[in-house]
Coordinates of C-alpha atoms and ligand atoms in Angstrom, one line a residue:
M12 CA 119.3 83.8 136.8
N13 CA 116.4 85.8 135.6
L14 CA 113.4 84.1 137.0
Q15 CA 110.3 86.2 136.6
S16 CA 107.9 86.2 139.4
P17 CA 104.7 84.6 138.1
A18 CA 102.6 86.6 140.6
S19 CA 103.8 89.9 139.1
T20 CA 103.1 89.0 135.5
G21 CA 100.0 86.8 135.9
I22 CA 101.6 84.3 133.6
S23 CA 102.2 80.7 134.8
S24 CA 105.9 80.0 134.6
A25 CA 105.6 76.3 135.4
P26 CA 108.5 74.7 133.6
F27 CA 107.8 72.7 130.6
D28 CA 109.5 69.3 130.4
I29 CA 111.1 69.0 127.0
S30 CA 113.5 66.2 128.0
D31 CA 111.7 63.7 125.7
R32 CA 111.4 65.9 122.6
T33 CA 113.1 64.4 119.6
I34 CA 112.9 67.1 117.0
A35 CA 114.4 70.6 117.4
Y36 CA 113.3 73.2 114.8
F37 CA 115.5 76.3 114.5
S38 CA 114.4 79.4 112.7
M39 CA 115.5 83.1 112.7
E40 CA 111.9 84.1 112.4
I41 CA 108.6 82.5 113.4
A42 CA 105.2 84.0 113.0
L43 CA 103.6 82.8 116.3
S44 CA 100.6 85.0 116.6
K45 CA 99.1 88.1 114.9
T46 CA 100.2 90.3 117.8
L47 CA 103.8 89.2 118.1
P48 CA 106.3 90.9 115.7
T49 CA 108.6 87.9 115.6
Y50 CA 108.6 87.5 111.8
S51 CA 109.2 89.4 108.6
G52 CA 107.6 87.4 105.8
G53 CA 107.3 84.0 104.1
L54 CA 110.1 82.3 106.0
G55 CA 108.6 83.1 109.4
M56 CA 105.1 82.3 108.2
L57 CA 106.2 78.9 107.0
A58 CA 108.0 78.3 110.3
G59 CA 104.9 79.2 112.2
D60 CA 102.6 77.1 110.0
T61 CA 105.0 74.2 110.4
L62 CA 104.9 74.4 114.1
R63 CA 101.1 74.7 114.1
S64 CA 100.8 71.5 112.0
A65 CA 103.4 69.8 114.3
A66 CA 101.2 70.6 117.3
D67 CA 98.1 69.4 115.5
M68 CA 99.8 66.2 114.5
G69 CA 101.2 65.6 118.0
L70 CA 104.8 65.6 116.9
S71 CA 107.6 65.5 119.5
M72 CA 109.0 68.9 118.5
V73 CA 110.4 71.9 120.2
A74 CA 111.5 75.2 118.5
I75 CA 114.1 77.9 118.9
S76 CA 114.1 81.4 117.7
L77 CA 115.1 84.9 118.8
L78 CA 112.8 87.3 120.8
H79 CA 112.9 90.3 118.4
R80 CA 112.0 92.7 121.1
R81 CA 111.5 95.5 118.6
G82 CA 110.2 93.3 115.8
Y83 CA 111.0 93.6 112.1
F84 CA 109.4 97.0 111.6
E85 CA 106.1 98.7 111.0
Q86 CA 105.7 100.3 107.6
H87 CA 104.4 103.8 107.0
L88 CA 103.8 105.1 103.5
D89 CA 103.2 108.8 102.8
G90 CA 101.0 110.1 99.9
S91 CA 103.8 109.5 97.4
G92 CA 104.5 106.0 98.6
Q93 CA 107.7 107.0 100.5
Q94 CA 108.3 104.3 103.1
T95 CA 109.4 105.0 106.7
E96 CA 109.8 102.5 109.4
S97 CA 109.2 102.4 113.1
D98 CA 110.0 99.8 115.8
V99 CA 107.3 97.5 117.0
K100 CA 107.7 97.4 120.8
W101 CA 106.3 94.6 122.9
S102 CA 106.9 93.3 126.3
P103 CA 107.6 89.6 126.7
E104 CA 107.7 90.2 130.5
T105 CA 103.9 90.7 130.4
T106 CA 103.1 88.4 127.6
L107 CA 105.1 85.1 127.9
P108 CA 106.4 82.8 130.6
D109 CA 110.1 82.8 131.3
A110 CA 111.7 79.5 130.4
G111 CA 113.4 79.6 133.8
Q112 CA 116.8 78.8 132.4
T113 CA 119.8 80.9 131.3
V114 CA 122.9 79.9 129.4
T115 CA 126.2 81.6 129.1
L116 CA 128.1 81.6 125.9
S117 CA 131.5 83.0 124.9
M118 CA 131.5 85.0 121.7
Q119 CA 133.2 88.2 120.5
G120 CA 135.9 87.4 123.1
R121 CA 133.5 87.9 126.0
E122 CA 130.7 86.2 127.8
I123 CA 127.1 86.7 127.0
T124 CA 124.2 85.4 129.0
L125 CA 120.9 84.5 127.4
R126 CA 117.5 83.7 128.7
A127 CA 114.5 82.5 126.9
W128 CA 110.7 83.2 126.8
R129 CA 108.3 80.4 126.0
F130 CA 105.5 80.5 123.5
D131 CA 103.2 77.5 123.4
V132 CA 101.8 76.4 120.1
V133 CA 98.7 74.4 120.9
G134 CA 97.3 71.9 118.5
V135 CA 93.8 70.7 117.8
T136 CA 94.0 67.9 120.4
G137 CA 95.8 70.1 123.0
H138 CA 99.3 68.9 122.2
I139 CA 101.9 71.6 122.7
V140 CA 105.0 72.5 120.7
P141 CA 107.0 74.9 122.9
V142 CA 109.0 77.7 121.3
F143 CA 111.9 79.2 123.1
L144 CA 112.7 82.8 122.1
L145 CA 116.2 83.7 123.1
D146 CA 116.8 87.1 124.7
S147 CA 120.1 88.8 125.4
D148 CA 118.6 91.9 127.2
I149 CA 120.0 90.9 130.6
E150 CA 121.7 93.1 133.2
G151 CA 125.4 92.2 133.3
N152 CA 125.7 91.7 129.6
D153 CA 127.7 94.2 127.6
P154 CA 125.3 97.1 126.7
W155 CA 125.8 96.4 123.0
D156 CA 125.1 92.7 123.4
R157 CA 121.8 93.5 125.2
R158 CA 120.4 94.9 121.9
L159 CA 121.4 91.7 119.9
T160 CA 117.9 90.2 120.0
D161 CA 116.0 93.4 119.3
H162 CA 115.8 93.8 115.5
L163 CA 115.0 91.0 113.1
Y164 CA 117.3 91.4 110.0
G165 CA 118.5 94.7 111.5
G166 CA 122.0 96.1 111.7
D167 CA 125.1 95.2 109.7
T168 CA 126.8 91.9 108.9
Y169 CA 128.5 91.9 112.2
Y170 CA 125.2 92.2 114.1
R171 CA 123.7 89.5 111.9
L172 CA 126.6 87.1 112.6
C173 CA 126.2 87.7 116.3
Q174 CA 122.5 87.0 116.0
E175 CA 123.2 83.8 114.2
A176 CA 125.6 82.7 116.9
V177 CA 122.9 83.4 119.5
L178 CA 120.4 81.3 117.5
G179 CA 122.6 78.4 116.7
L180 CA 125.0 78.1 119.6
G181 CA 122.7 79.7 122.2
G182 CA 119.8 77.5 121.0
I183 CA 121.7 74.2 121.3
H184 CA 123.1 75.1 124.7
L185 CA 119.7 76.1 126.0
L186 CA 118.1 72.8 124.9
H187 CA 120.8 70.8 126.6
A188 CA 120.5 72.9 129.7
L189 CA 116.8 72.1 129.7
G190 CA 117.6 68.4 129.5
C191 CA 116.7 68.0 125.8
Q192 CA 119.0 66.0 123.5
P193 CA 117.1 66.1 120.2
E194 CA 117.6 63.2 117.7
V195 CA 117.0 65.6 114.9
C196 CA 117.9 69.3 114.5
H197 CA 116.2 71.1 111.6
M198 CA 117.8 74.2 110.3
N199 CA 115.1 76.3 108.7
E200 CA 117.4 78.3 106.3
G201 CA 121.1 78.8 106.8
H202 CA 120.7 81.4 109.6
A203 CA 120.6 78.5 112.0
A204 CA 123.6 76.6 110.7
L205 CA 125.9 77.4 113.7
L206 CA 123.8 74.9 115.7
A207 CA 126.0 72.3 114.1
I208 CA 129.0 73.9 115.9
G209 CA 127.0 74.0 119.1
L210 CA 126.3 70.2 118.8
L211 CA 130.0 69.6 118.2
E212 CA 130.9 71.6 121.3
E213 CA 128.4 69.7 123.4
R214 CA 129.6 66.4 122.1
V215 CA 133.2 66.9 123.0
A216 CA 132.7 69.0 126.2
P217 CA 134.4 69.5 128.6
A218 CA 137.2 69.0 126.1
P219 CA 137.9 71.8 123.7
L220 CA 136.6 71.9 120.1
S221 CA 140.1 71.2 118.9
S222 CA 139.7 67.6 120.1
A223 CA 136.7 67.0 117.8
T224 CA 137.3 64.2 115.3
E225 CA 136.0 63.4 111.9
A226 CA 133.7 60.8 113.7
D227 CA 132.3 63.6 115.9
A228 CA 131.6 65.7 112.8
E229 CA 129.9 62.7 111.2
A230 CA 127.8 62.1 114.3
V231 CA 126.6 65.8 114.2
K232 CA 125.8 65.4 110.5
Q233 CA 123.6 62.4 111.3
Q234 CA 121.5 64.6 113.5
C235 CA 120.9 67.5 111.2
V236 CA 118.4 68.3 108.5
F237 CA 118.7 71.5 106.4
T238 CA 116.0 73.3 104.3
T239 CA 117.4 75.9 101.9
H240 CA 114.8 78.6 100.9
T241 CA 116.1 80.7 98.1
P242 CA 118.1 80.6 94.9
V243 CA 118.7 84.4 95.2
P244 CA 122.5 84.8 96.1
A245 CA 121.9 87.6 98.6
G246 CA 119.7 85.2 100.5
H247 CA 122.8 83.2 101.5
D248 CA 124.6 84.8 104.4
K249 CA 128.3 85.2 104.0
F250 CA 130.9 86.7 106.3
G251 CA 134.6 87.5 106.1
L252 CA 137.1 85.4 108.0
D253 CA 138.0 88.3 110.2
Q254 CA 134.4 88.7 111.3
M255 CA 134.3 84.9 111.9
M256 CA 137.3 85.2 114.2
Q257 CA 136.0 88.2 116.0
V258 CA 132.6 86.8 116.7
L259 CA 133.1 83.0 117.0
G260 CA 136.7 83.0 118.2
A261 CA 139.7 81.0 117.3
D262 CA 138.5 77.5 118.4
R263 CA 135.3 77.5 116.5
S264 CA 136.9 79.2 113.5
A265 CA 139.6 76.5 113.4
A266 CA 137.0 73.7 113.6
I267 CA 134.9 75.2 110.8
E268 CA 138.0 75.4 108.6
R269 CA 139.3 71.9 109.6
F270 CA 136.0 70.2 108.8
G271 CA 135.9 71.8 105.4
A272 CA 132.9 74.0 106.0
L273 CA 134.3 77.3 104.6
H274 CA 133.5 78.3 101.1
N275 CA 135.6 80.5 98.8
D276 CA 137.4 81.7 101.9
L277 CA 134.3 82.9 103.4
L278 CA 132.1 81.8 106.3
N279 CA 129.0 80.8 104.3
M280 CA 126.1 79.7 106.4
T281 CA 124.6 77.6 103.6
Y282 CA 127.8 75.7 103.2
I283 CA 128.1 75.0 106.9
A284 CA 124.5 73.7 106.8
L285 CA 125.3 71.6 103.8
R286 CA 128.5 70.2 105.3
F287 CA 126.7 69.2 108.5
S288 CA 123.4 67.9 107.3
R289 CA 122.5 64.3 106.3
F290 CA 119.3 65.5 104.5
V291 CA 119.1 68.7 102.5
N292 CA 116.0 69.9 100.7
G293 CA 114.6 72.8 98.6
V294 CA 111.0 73.9 99.0
S295 CA 109.4 73.0 95.7
M296 CA 110.2 70.4 93.0
L297 CA 111.8 73.1 90.8
H298 CA 113.6 74.7 93.6
G299 CA 115.1 71.3 94.6
K300 CA 116.5 71.0 91.1
V301 CA 117.8 74.6 91.0
S302 CA 119.5 74.1 94.4
Q303 CA 121.0 70.9 93.2
Q304 CA 122.7 72.8 90.4
M305 CA 123.9 75.4 92.9
F306 CA 125.3 72.8 95.2
P307 CA 126.3 69.9 92.9
E308 CA 128.6 68.4 95.6
Y309 CA 125.6 67.6 97.9
P310 CA 122.4 65.7 97.2
V311 CA 119.5 68.0 97.4
H312 CA 115.9 66.7 97.8
A313 CA 112.6 68.6 97.4
I314 CA 109.7 68.9 99.8
T315 CA 107.2 71.4 98.6
N316 CA 106.0 73.9 101.1
G317 CA 102.4 74.2 102.4
V318 CA 100.3 76.4 104.6
H319 CA 98.4 75.7 107.8
A320 CA 94.9 75.3 106.7
A321 CA 93.1 76.3 109.9
T322 CA 95.2 79.5 110.1
W323 CA 94.5 80.6 106.5
L324 CA 91.0 79.4 105.8
S325 CA 88.5 82.3 106.2
Q326 CA 86.1 82.0 109.1
P327 CA 83.1 81.6 106.8
F328 CA 84.9 78.7 105.0
Q329 CA 85.8 77.2 108.4
A330 CA 82.2 77.3 109.4
L331 CA 81.0 75.7 106.1
L332 CA 83.6 72.9 106.3
D333 CA 83.0 72.2 110.0
N334 CA 79.4 71.7 109.0
Q335 CA 80.0 69.7 105.8
I336 CA 83.3 67.8 106.3
P337 CA 84.4 68.2 109.9
A338 CA 87.3 65.7 109.5
W339 CA 89.2 68.4 107.6
R340 CA 90.7 69.7 110.9
Q341 CA 92.7 66.5 111.4
D342 CA 93.2 65.5 107.9
Q343 CA 93.2 67.8 104.9
H344 CA 92.9 65.1 102.3
Y345 CA 89.3 65.6 103.0
F346 CA 89.3 68.9 101.2
R347 CA 88.7 66.7 98.1
S348 CA 85.2 66.2 99.6
V349 CA 84.3 69.8 98.7
Y350 CA 83.0 68.3 95.4
G351 CA 80.0 67.3 97.5
I352 CA 79.2 71.0 98.2
E353 CA 77.3 73.1 95.6
P354 CA 79.6 75.5 93.8
E355 CA 77.1 78.4 94.5
V356 CA 77.6 77.8 98.2
I357 CA 81.4 78.1 97.8
E358 CA 80.9 81.3 95.8
A359 CA 78.6 82.8 98.4
T360 CA 81.1 81.9 101.1
H361 CA 83.8 83.7 99.3
Q362 CA 81.7 86.8 98.8
I363 CA 81.5 87.2 102.6
S364 CA 85.3 87.6 102.7
K365 CA 85.4 89.8 99.6
R366 CA 83.0 92.2 101.2
R367 CA 85.0 92.2 104.5
L368 CA 88.2 92.9 102.6
L369 CA 86.7 95.8 100.6
D370 CA 85.3 97.2 103.9
T371 CA 88.9 97.1 105.4
V372 CA 90.2 98.9 102.3
R373 CA 87.5 101.6 102.7
Q374 CA 88.3 102.0 106.4
R375 CA 92.1 102.2 105.8
T376 CA 92.2 104.3 102.7
G377 CA 88.8 105.9 102.1
M378 CA 88.6 104.1 98.7
V379 CA 85.2 102.6 97.9
L380 CA 85.6 99.5 95.7
D381 CA 82.9 97.5 94.0
P382 CA 82.3 94.0 95.2
N383 CA 81.0 93.1 91.7
V384 CA 84.2 94.0 90.0
L385 CA 87.0 91.6 89.3
T386 CA 89.6 92.1 92.0
L387 CA 93.2 91.0 91.9
G388 CA 95.6 90.7 94.8
F389 CA 99.4 91.1 94.9
A390 CA 101.1 91.2 98.2
R391 CA 104.6 90.1 99.2
R392 CA 107.9 91.3 100.4
V393 CA 109.1 94.0 98.0
A394 CA 112.1 92.3 96.5
T395 CA 113.0 93.2 93.0
Y396 CA 112.9 89.7 91.7
K397 CA 109.2 89.5 92.7
R398 CA 108.5 92.3 90.2
A399 CA 105.5 93.9 91.8
S400 CA 105.2 96.4 89.0
L401 CA 105.2 93.9 86.0
V402 CA 101.4 94.1 85.8
L403 CA 101.7 97.9 85.6
H404 CA 104.2 97.7 82.8
S405 CA 101.8 99.4 80.4
P406 CA 99.2 101.3 82.5
E407 CA 97.4 102.5 79.3
R408 CA 97.0 98.9 78.0
L409 CA 95.7 97.8 81.4
M410 CA 93.3 100.7 81.5
K411 CA 91.8 99.8 78.1
I412 CA 91.4 96.2 79.2
A413 CA 89.7 97.3 82.4
G414 CA 87.3 99.4 80.3
R415 CA 86.4 96.4 78.1
I416 CA 85.9 93.9 80.9
G417 CA 83.7 96.0 83.1
G418 CA 86.3 97.4 85.5
L419 CA 89.3 96.0 87.3
Q420 CA 90.6 96.5 90.9
I421 CA 94.1 95.6 92.0
L422 CA 95.0 95.5 95.7
M423 CA 98.7 95.5 96.5
A424 CA 100.8 95.5 99.7
G425 CA 104.3 94.8 100.8
K426 CA 107.2 96.0 102.9
S427 CA 110.6 96.8 101.5
H428 CA 113.6 96.1 103.7
P429 CA 114.7 99.4 105.2
A430 CA 118.1 99.2 103.4
D431 CA 116.6 98.2 100.1
N432 CA 116.4 101.5 98.1
A433 CA 115.4 99.7 94.9
G434 CA 112.5 98.2 96.7
K435 CA 111.5 101.5 98.2
S436 CA 111.5 103.3 94.9
L437 CA 109.4 100.5 93.4
I438 CA 106.6 101.3 95.9
R439 CA 106.8 105.0 94.9
D440 CA 106.5 104.0 91.3
I441 CA 103.3 102.0 92.0
F442 CA 101.9 104.9 93.9
A443 CA 102.6 107.2 91.0
V444 CA 100.8 104.9 88.5
A445 CA 97.9 104.4 91.0
S446 CA 97.3 108.2 91.5
R447 CA 97.2 108.8 87.7
L448 CA 94.4 106.3 87.4
K449 CA 92.1 107.7 90.1
Q450 CA 89.1 108.3 87.9
S451 CA 89.3 105.3 85.6
M452 CA 87.7 101.9 85.5
L453 CA 91.0 100.6 86.9
R454 CA 91.6 101.1 90.6
I455 CA 94.9 100.3 92.2
V456 CA 95.2 100.5 95.9
Y457 CA 98.5 100.0 97.8
L458 CA 97.8 99.0 101.4
E459 CA 100.2 99.9 104.2
N460 CA 102.1 97.5 106.5
Y461 CA 101.6 94.1 105.0
D462 CA 101.4 91.6 107.8
W463 CA 99.6 88.5 108.9
E464 CA 96.2 90.2 109.4
L465 CA 96.3 91.9 106.0
G466 CA 97.7 88.8 104.3
E467 CA 94.8 86.8 105.7
Q468 CA 92.2 89.3 104.5
L469 CA 93.7 89.7 101.0
T470 CA 94.1 85.9 100.4
N471 CA 90.6 85.3 101.7
G472 CA 88.9 88.0 99.8
V473 CA 90.3 88.8 96.4
D474 CA 89.1 87.0 93.2
V475 CA 92.5 86.2 91.7
W476 CA 95.9 86.0 93.2
L477 CA 98.6 87.5 91.0
N478 CA 102.3 86.5 91.1
T479 CA 104.9 87.6 88.7
P480 CA 108.4 86.6 90.0
L481 CA 111.4 86.3 87.8
R482 CA 111.8 82.6 87.3
P483 CA 113.4 80.6 89.0
Y484 CA 113.9 82.9 92.0
E485 CA 110.5 82.2 93.7
A486 CA 111.6 79.1 95.5
S487 CA 108.1 78.2 96.5
G488 CA 105.8 81.1 97.4
T489 CA 103.0 80.4 99.8
S490 CA 100.5 83.2 99.5
G491 CA 99.0 81.6 96.4
M492 CA 98.4 78.5 98.5
K493 CA 96.6 80.5 101.1
A494 CA 94.4 81.9 98.3
A495 CA 93.7 78.5 96.8
L496 CA 92.5 77.3 100.2
N497 CA 89.9 80.1 100.0
G498 CA 88.8 79.2 96.5
V499 CA 91.0 81.9 94.9
P500 CA 92.7 80.9 91.6
S501 CA 96.2 82.2 90.8
L502 CA 97.4 84.1 87.7
S503 CA 101.1 83.4 88.0
V504 CA 104.4 82.9 86.4
L505 CA 105.3 79.2 86.3
D506 CA 107.7 79.2 89.1
G507 CA 108.0 77.7 92.6
W508 CA 104.8 75.9 93.8
W509 CA 102.7 77.0 90.8
I510 CA 104.4 74.6 88.4
E511 CA 102.9 71.9 90.6
G512 CA 99.6 73.6 91.4
C513 CA 98.6 75.1 88.0
A514 CA 95.9 73.3 86.0
E515 CA 95.0 75.8 83.3
N516 CA 91.5 77.1 83.5
I517 CA 90.9 74.8 86.4
T518 CA 93.0 76.1 89.3
G519 CA 94.2 79.3 87.6
W520 CA 96.4 80.4 84.7
A521 CA 100.0 80.2 83.8
I522 CA 102.2 83.0 82.5
E523 CA 105.1 81.8 80.4
N524 CA 108.3 83.4 81.4
C525 CA 110.1 85.5 78.9
E526 CA 113.5 87.3 78.7
D527 CA 111.7 90.5 77.6
E528 CA 109.6 92.0 80.4
A529 CA 107.3 93.8 77.9
I530 CA 106.4 90.6 76.3
E531 CA 105.8 88.9 79.6
A532 CA 103.6 91.8 80.7
E533 CA 101.7 91.4 77.5
R534 CA 101.1 87.8 78.3
V535 CA 99.6 88.8 81.7
Y536 CA 97.3 91.2 79.9
E537 CA 96.3 88.6 77.3
K538 CA 95.4 86.1 79.9
L539 CA 93.6 88.6 82.0
E540 CA 91.4 89.8 79.1
H541 CA 90.8 86.6 77.2
C542 CA 90.8 83.9 79.9
V543 CA 90.3 85.4 83.4
A544 CA 87.7 88.0 82.7
P545 CA 85.4 85.9 80.5
M546 CA 85.3 83.2 83.1
Y547 CA 84.7 85.7 85.9
A548 CA 81.7 86.8 83.9
D549 CA 80.4 83.3 83.7
K550 CA 79.2 82.9 87.3
P551 CA 78.5 79.1 87.3
R552 CA 81.8 78.3 85.8
W553 CA 83.7 80.7 88.1
A554 CA 82.0 79.0 91.1
R555 CA 83.2 75.6 89.9
L556 CA 86.7 77.0 89.5
R557 CA 86.7 78.2 93.1
R558 CA 85.8 74.7 94.2
H559 CA 88.6 73.1 92.1
C560 CA 91.1 75.4 93.9
L561 CA 90.1 74.1 97.3
A562 CA 89.7 70.5 96.2
I563 CA 92.9 70.1 94.1
N564 CA 95.3 72.6 95.7
G565 CA 94.0 73.0 99.2
S566 CA 94.2 69.2 99.8
F567 CA 97.9 69.2 98.9
F568 CA 99.6 72.5 99.6
N569 CA 99.2 72.4 103.3
T570 CA 101.7 71.9 106.1
H571 CA 100.1 68.7 107.3
R572 CA 101.1 67.0 104.1
M573 CA 104.5 68.8 104.0
L574 CA 105.4 67.8 107.6
S575 CA 104.4 64.2 107.0
Q576 CA 106.9 64.2 104.2
Y577 CA 109.5 65.7 106.5
V578 CA 108.9 63.0 109.0
S579 CA 109.1 60.1 106.6
S580 CA 111.9 61.4 104.4
A581 CA 114.0 63.7 106.5
Y582 CA 113.5 63.3 110.2
F583 CA 113.0 59.5 110.5
P584 CA 113.6 57.9 107.2
S585 CA 113.0 54.2 107.5
S586 CA 114.1 51.7 105.0
G587 CA 111.6 51.4 102.1
A588 CA 109.7 54.5 103.2
D589 CA 110.0 56.4 100.0
A590 CA 107.1 58.8 100.5
V591 CA 108.9 61.6 98.9
S592 CA 110.6 61.2 95.6
D593 CA 113.3 63.7 94.7
E594 CA 113.3 62.5 91.1
G595 CA 110.9 65.2 90.1
V596 CA 108.2 65.0 87.5
D597 CA 108.7 64.6 83.8
D598 CA 107.3 67.9 83.0
P599 CA 109.2 69.9 80.3
R600 CA 108.3 73.1 82.0
E601 CA 110.5 72.0 84.9
Q602 CA 113.6 71.8 82.7
T603 CA 115.5 74.8 83.8
S604 CA 118.9 76.0 84.6
L605 CA 120.2 79.0 86.5
A606 CA 121.6 80.1 83.2
E607 CA 118.1 80.7 81.9
A608 CA 117.5 83.2 84.6
Ligands
PLP721 C1 102.2 84.3 103.3 C2 102.9 85.5 103.7 C3 104.1 85.8 103.1 C4 104.8 84.9 102.1 O1 104.1 84.9 100.9 P1 104.9 84.6 99.5 O2 103.9 84.2 98.6 O3 105.9 83.5 99.8 O4 105.6 85.8 99.1 C5 104.8 87.0 103.4 N1 104.2 87.9 104.3 C6 103.0 87.6 104.9 C7 102.4 88.6 105.8 C8 102.3 86.5 104.6 O5 101.1 86.2 105.1

């Protein structure tokens, strides 16, 4: 046992009773606080925002993730945009209470003992959703195993499979050891799929897995809900059968095969999740359809993502809304009431965040930007399908536009996965363009180490949020939702959430997708020069546009709405409760197929 002495840490380790919790949420990454490096990007942010809404709504939820003692990584960029990485070290021992429970698991042909640290997500009314962060760094474990919960998305496929075994199997066994038998287990992405095997083990214990019947598998399926998050093939973890045998052992491997959960002779986490879930969903209406085409043998629904409003609204907006429509904290339908606030007040509130952001840029880079100049933001994981450099396709063209519209500033940020050389070279390309433009009306600044804090400042403070993914690979996207909450319109390719959120000239602007990148870039330039810039120059109209963003998109693209849909459609569907339709909308823009990509 690894019970920390509370006296030595100053942290109360009073156990938290989770025996009555009905929903268990599993995610490889969760953004829990600005100071904990337990996330990498959108998936972790969504998980954190989901739990923050669950706590606000008083849901009977508990969550499982890994500790990530060394985090994802901190990004360093030299003068040419060359990325290097360093570990983020933190000490759970001095930060979090110990859950006071260990579990021992057999994997890789040996035993591994896990403990967990507890992070409490506290809602508006004080309700707590506890999160258990599994930790393998325990004396007595094999030295290699002690490093298993260090690096989020680190190591090779073998390391990854071990981590997924810790998450899924370790997580279920920990919950049971803590007296919790959840009615619903939610797999946030396929990384957590092995929880189904954990449930099967608990069900037949102490008998071996080989005694599990089809009825047992069906019972497990009735407990599980699966959200798939990406149509990008590399986003779906696959492992060879030899690795499956090595890590999971013969019994589990045989069970996975026997219940038809292998795919193309590979251990494919998405297919395990599909096989063992009674409800499967994508994260936007379009992504639901695209996923349905990818997995025709399983019904796939759609629940569009959201963001946690109180986390992403700027402080000045929070103060304004607390004053004008205080009910927003419990119920974000009330964002519609911003139509009762004068547009100039909304504009002035945004200006505070814009100045704060430009101040941060000056402190970090020495670049002095002009608060009166149209400022675009583009920040996300540097994955090639997100096409960070589309807007820079023709720097000369962009420079001319900047000259004609009175100047243009573009703020960019994003980390490339350490092993993604294409992503790293993309950052260098952007640096090269930016340095060529130093003296012009066009300023491009790439900010180092995109994280929660920077994401907040950018989405709060820029004038327009730019998004140019290769359709249909942006399953949802959430940063544009954070922007909308802060009165920031999007200029975006019609993909993911934007198909549902775009009202042309009202909440932003759509870029039609095109096979030819040069043509698509030209469309961005056209919209920028002839739609965005003229409206930006018309201050009263721009202020009304800001207000529409908050009223129309803020009131819908939030995790309170999203989670209500999970509760009524996925977690506890009751007869007749048809709150979420998976029929989609009759919008021709939505007709797509993977072949088009
Ligand atoms: C919101 C957020 C993301 C996800 O944004 P996308 O639009 O889905 O790319 C990633 N990283 C950070 C730091 C964020 O705040």
